[in-house]
Short mmCIF file of C-alpha atoms in Angstrom, two decimals:
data_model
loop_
_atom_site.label_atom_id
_atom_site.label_comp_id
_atom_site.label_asym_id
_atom_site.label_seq_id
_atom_site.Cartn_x
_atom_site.Cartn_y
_atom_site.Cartn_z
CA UNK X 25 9.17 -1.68 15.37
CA UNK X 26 6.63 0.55 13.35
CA UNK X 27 7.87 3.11 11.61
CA UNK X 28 4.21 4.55 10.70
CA UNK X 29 1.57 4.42 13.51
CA UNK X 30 -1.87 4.86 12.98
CA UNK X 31 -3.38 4.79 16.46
CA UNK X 32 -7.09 4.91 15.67
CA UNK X 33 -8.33 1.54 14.04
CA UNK X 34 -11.80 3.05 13.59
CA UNK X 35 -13.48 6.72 13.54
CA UNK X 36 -17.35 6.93 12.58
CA UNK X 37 -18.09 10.61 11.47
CA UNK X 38 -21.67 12.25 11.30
CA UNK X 39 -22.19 13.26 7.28
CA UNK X 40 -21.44 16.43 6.40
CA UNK X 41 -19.04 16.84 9.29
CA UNK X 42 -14.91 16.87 9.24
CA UNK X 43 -13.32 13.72 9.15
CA UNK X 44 -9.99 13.94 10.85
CA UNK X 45 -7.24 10.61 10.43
CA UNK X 46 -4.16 10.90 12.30
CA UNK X 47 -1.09 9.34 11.46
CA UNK X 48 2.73 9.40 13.37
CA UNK X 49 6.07 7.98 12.36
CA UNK X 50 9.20 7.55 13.96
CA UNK X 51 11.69 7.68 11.10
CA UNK X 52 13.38 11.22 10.05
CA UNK X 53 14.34 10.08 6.82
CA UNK X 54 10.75 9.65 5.37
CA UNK X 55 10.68 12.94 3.03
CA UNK X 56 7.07 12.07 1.28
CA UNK X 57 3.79 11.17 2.90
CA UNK X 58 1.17 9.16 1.40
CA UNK X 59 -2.63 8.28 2.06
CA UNK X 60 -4.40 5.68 0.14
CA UNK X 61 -8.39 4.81 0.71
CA UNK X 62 -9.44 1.01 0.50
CA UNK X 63 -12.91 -0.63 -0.14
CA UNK X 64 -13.62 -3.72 0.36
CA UNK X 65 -12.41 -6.42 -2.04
CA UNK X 66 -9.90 -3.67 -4.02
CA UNK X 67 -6.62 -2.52 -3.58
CA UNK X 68 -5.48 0.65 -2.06
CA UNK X 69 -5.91 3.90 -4.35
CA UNK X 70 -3.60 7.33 -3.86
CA UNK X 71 -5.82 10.24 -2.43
CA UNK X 72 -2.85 12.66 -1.58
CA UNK X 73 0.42 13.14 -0.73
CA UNK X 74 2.63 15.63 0.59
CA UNK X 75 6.53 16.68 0.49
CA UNK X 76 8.45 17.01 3.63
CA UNK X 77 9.02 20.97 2.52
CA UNK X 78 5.53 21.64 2.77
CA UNK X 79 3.09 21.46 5.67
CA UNK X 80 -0.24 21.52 3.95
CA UNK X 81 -1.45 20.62 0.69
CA UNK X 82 -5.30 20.44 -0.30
CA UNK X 83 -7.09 19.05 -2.94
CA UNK X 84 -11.07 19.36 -2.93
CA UNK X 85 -12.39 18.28 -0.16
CA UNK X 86 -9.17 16.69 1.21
CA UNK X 87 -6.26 18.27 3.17
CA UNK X 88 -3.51 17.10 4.31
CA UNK X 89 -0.97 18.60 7.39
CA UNK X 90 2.57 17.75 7.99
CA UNK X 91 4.60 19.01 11.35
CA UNK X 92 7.62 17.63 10.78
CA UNK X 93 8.55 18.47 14.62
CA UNK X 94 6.12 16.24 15.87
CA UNK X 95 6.94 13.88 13.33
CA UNK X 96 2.96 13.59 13.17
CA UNK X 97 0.80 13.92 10.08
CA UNK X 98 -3.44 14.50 9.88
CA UNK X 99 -5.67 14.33 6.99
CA UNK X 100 -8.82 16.26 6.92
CA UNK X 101 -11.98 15.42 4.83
CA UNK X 102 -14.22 18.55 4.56
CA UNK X 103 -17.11 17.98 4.85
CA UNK X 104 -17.43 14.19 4.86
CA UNK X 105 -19.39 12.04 2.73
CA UNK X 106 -21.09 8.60 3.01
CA UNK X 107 -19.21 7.59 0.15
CA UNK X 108 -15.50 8.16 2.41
CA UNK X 109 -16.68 5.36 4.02
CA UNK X 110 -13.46 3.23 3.68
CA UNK X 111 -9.83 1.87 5.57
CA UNK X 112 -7.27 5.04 4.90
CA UNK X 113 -3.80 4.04 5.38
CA UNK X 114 -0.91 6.41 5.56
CA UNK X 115 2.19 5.47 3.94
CA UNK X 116 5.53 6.99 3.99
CA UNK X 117 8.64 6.85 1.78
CA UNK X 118 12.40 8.12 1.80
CA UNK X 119 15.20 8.30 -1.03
CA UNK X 120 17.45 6.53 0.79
CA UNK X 121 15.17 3.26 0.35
CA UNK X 122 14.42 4.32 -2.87
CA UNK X 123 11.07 5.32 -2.10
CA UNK X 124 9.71 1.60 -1.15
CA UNK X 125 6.18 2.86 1.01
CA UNK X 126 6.17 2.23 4.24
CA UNK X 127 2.31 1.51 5.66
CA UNK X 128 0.46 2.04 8.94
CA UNK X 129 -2.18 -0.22 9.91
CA UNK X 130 -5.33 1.88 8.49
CA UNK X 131 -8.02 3.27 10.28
CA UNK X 132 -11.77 2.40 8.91
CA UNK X 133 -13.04 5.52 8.36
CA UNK X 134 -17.56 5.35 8.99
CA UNK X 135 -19.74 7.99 7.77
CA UNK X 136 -22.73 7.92 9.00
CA UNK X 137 -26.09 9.56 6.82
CA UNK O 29 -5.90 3.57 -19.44
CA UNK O 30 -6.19 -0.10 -17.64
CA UNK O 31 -4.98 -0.16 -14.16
CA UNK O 32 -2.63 -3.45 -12.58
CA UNK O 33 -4.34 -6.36 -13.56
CA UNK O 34 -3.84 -9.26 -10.87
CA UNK O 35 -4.97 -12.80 -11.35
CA UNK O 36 -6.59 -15.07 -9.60
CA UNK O 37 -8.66 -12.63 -7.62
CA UNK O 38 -8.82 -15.89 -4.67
CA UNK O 39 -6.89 -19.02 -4.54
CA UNK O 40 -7.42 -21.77 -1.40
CA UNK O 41 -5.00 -24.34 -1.83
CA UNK O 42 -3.86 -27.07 1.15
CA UNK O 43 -0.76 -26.76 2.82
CA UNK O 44 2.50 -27.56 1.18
CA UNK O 45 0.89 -27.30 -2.49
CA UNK O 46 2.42 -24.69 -4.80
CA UNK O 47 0.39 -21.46 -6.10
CA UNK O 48 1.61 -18.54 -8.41
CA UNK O 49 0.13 -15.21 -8.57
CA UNK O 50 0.17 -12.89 -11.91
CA UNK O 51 0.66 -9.36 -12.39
CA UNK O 52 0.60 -7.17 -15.75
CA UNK O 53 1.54 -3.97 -14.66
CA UNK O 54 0.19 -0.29 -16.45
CA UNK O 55 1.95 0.49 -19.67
CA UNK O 56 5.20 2.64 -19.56
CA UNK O 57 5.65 1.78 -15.73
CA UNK O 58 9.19 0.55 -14.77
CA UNK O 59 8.63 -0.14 -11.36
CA UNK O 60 6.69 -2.84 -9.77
CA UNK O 61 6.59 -3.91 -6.57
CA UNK O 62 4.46 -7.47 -4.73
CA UNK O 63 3.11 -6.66 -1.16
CA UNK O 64 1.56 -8.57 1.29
CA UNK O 65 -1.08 -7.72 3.69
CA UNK O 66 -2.20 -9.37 6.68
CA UNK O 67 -5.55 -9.07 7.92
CA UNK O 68 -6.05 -6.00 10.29
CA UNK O 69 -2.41 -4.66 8.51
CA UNK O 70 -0.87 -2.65 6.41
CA UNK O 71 0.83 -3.79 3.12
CA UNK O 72 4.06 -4.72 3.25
CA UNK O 73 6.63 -4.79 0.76
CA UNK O 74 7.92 -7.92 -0.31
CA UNK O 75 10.40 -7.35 -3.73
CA UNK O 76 10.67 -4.43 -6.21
CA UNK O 77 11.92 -4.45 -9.44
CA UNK O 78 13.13 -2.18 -11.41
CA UNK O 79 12.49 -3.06 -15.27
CA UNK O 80 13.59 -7.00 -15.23
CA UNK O 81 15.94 -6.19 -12.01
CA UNK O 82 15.47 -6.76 -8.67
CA UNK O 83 16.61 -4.08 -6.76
CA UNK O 84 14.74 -4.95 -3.12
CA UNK O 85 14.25 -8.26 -2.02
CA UNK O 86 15.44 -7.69 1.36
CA UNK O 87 11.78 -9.21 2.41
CA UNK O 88 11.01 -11.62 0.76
CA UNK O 89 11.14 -15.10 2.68
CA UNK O 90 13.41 -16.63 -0.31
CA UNK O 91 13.44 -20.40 1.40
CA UNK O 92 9.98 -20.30 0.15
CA UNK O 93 9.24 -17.61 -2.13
CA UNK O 94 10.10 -16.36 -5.61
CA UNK O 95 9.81 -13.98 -7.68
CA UNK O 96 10.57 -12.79 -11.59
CA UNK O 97 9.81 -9.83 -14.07
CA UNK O 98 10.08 -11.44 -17.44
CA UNK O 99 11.11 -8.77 -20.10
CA UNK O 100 10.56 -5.77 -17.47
CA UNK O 101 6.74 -6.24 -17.76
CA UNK O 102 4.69 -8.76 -16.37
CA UNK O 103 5.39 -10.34 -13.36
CA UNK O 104 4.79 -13.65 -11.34
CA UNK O 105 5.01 -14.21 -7.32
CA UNK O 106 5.27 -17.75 -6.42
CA UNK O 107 5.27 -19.52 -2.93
CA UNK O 108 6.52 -23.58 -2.71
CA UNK O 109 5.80 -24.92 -0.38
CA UNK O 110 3.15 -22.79 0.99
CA UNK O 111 2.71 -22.59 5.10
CA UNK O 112 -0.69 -21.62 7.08
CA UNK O 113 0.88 -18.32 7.57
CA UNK O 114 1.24 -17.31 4.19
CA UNK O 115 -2.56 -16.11 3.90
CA UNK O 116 -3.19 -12.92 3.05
CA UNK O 117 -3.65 -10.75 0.37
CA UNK O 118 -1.25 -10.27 -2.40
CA UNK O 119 -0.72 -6.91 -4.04
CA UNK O 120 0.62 -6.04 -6.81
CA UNK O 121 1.94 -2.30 -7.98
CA UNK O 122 3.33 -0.59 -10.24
CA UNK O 123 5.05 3.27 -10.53
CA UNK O 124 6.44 5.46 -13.20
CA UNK O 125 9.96 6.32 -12.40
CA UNK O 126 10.55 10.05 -10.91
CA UNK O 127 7.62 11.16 -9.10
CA UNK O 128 7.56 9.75 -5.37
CA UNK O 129 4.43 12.57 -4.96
CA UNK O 130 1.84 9.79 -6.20
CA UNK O 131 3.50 6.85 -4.68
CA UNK O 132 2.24 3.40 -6.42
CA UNK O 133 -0.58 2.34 -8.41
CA UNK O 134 -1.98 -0.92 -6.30
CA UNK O 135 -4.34 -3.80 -8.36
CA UNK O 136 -6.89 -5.57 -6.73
CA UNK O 137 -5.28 -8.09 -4.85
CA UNK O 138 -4.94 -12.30 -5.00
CA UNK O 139 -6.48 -12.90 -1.61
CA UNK O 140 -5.24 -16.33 -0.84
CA UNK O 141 -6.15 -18.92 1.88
CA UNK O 142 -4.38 -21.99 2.94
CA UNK O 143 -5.97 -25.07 4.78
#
């Protein structure tokens, strides 16, 4: 059973529009959220995170939303770039598992000039 | 700084051979974890060590697969005999210990392939 869902395998995005990935997850134990961005050929990096106490946290042109009632979580690229063009995965972690990260599936994120 | 430093970057070995994956993780980090991805998949975890310890290998298919973290640094994944299933790309990680907020540093990968 997946604990993080990532419904949307692809979204292709006009450039210099938003860029919206959505992400949901079953388990109420997962206190930190995580999304990476993949290229080809290379691992994952970290773009952002957020805390389970929070419900928004930005950084540039990324932002990322947390309601923990709906147990869903979004990230927002403002305003997209060709360069986003990439697989985002969300992740998720609790301290009970000693914060192993749990993955969704990705969703290949297209931006097109 | 240097990042996590996997090699090889591809392997394609036959069926029932051996192969071995290498990871030198970043300076300083304790942590280091080996995931596995399957095409069209997430990563999933596989073992994570803390230091020379292994404190989660709950996943790790150990009939087939092992692991060790040789003086808390570097680390080696190995699969014998390996199966048709077992391609896919192998990640290494690493993390400093405390902050969950930035989650794990990821290298690039051993993509392997078995025929």
């Amino acid at each position: 059973d997946q604990q993080v869902k990532q419904n949307s395998p692809s979204l292709s995005v006009q450039e210099g529009r938003i860029s919206i990935l959505n992400c949901d997850y079953t388990n109420s134990m997962f206190d930190y959220f995580l999304w990476y961005k993949k290229y080809p050929a290379e691992g994952p990096t970290f773009l952002i995170s957020i805390s389970s106490i929070k419900d928004k946290n930005e950084d540039g042109r990324f932002t990322v939303f947390l309601n923990k009632s709906a147990k869903h979580l979004s990230l927002h690229i403002v305003p997209s770039q060709p360069g986003d063009s990439a697989v985002y995965f969300c992740a998720a972690s609790a301290l009970r598992s000693q914060g192993n990260l749990i993955f969704g599936k990705g969703t290949k994120l297209s931006v097109k000039p | 700084e240097a990042g996590v430093v996997q090699s090889p970057r591809y392997k394609i070995i036959e069926k029932k051979q051996p192969v071995a994956f290498w990871c030198n993780p970043i300076s300083g980090h304790n942590t280091l974890y080996w995931y596995r991805q399957n095409l069209g998949q997430g990563p999933e975890l596989l073992i994570r060590y803390e230091n020379e310890e292994a404190v989660d290998d709950s996943q790790l298919p150990k009939d087939r697969f092992s692991a060790e973290r040789l003086k808390g640094v570097d680390s080696t994944l190995k699969i014998q005999p390996a199966e048709l299933g077992d391609s896919a790309v192998y990640l290494c990680a690493s993390s400093p210990r405390g902050d969950r907020g930035i989650g794990a540093f990821f290298g690039q990968g051993t993509r392997l392939t078995v025929v």
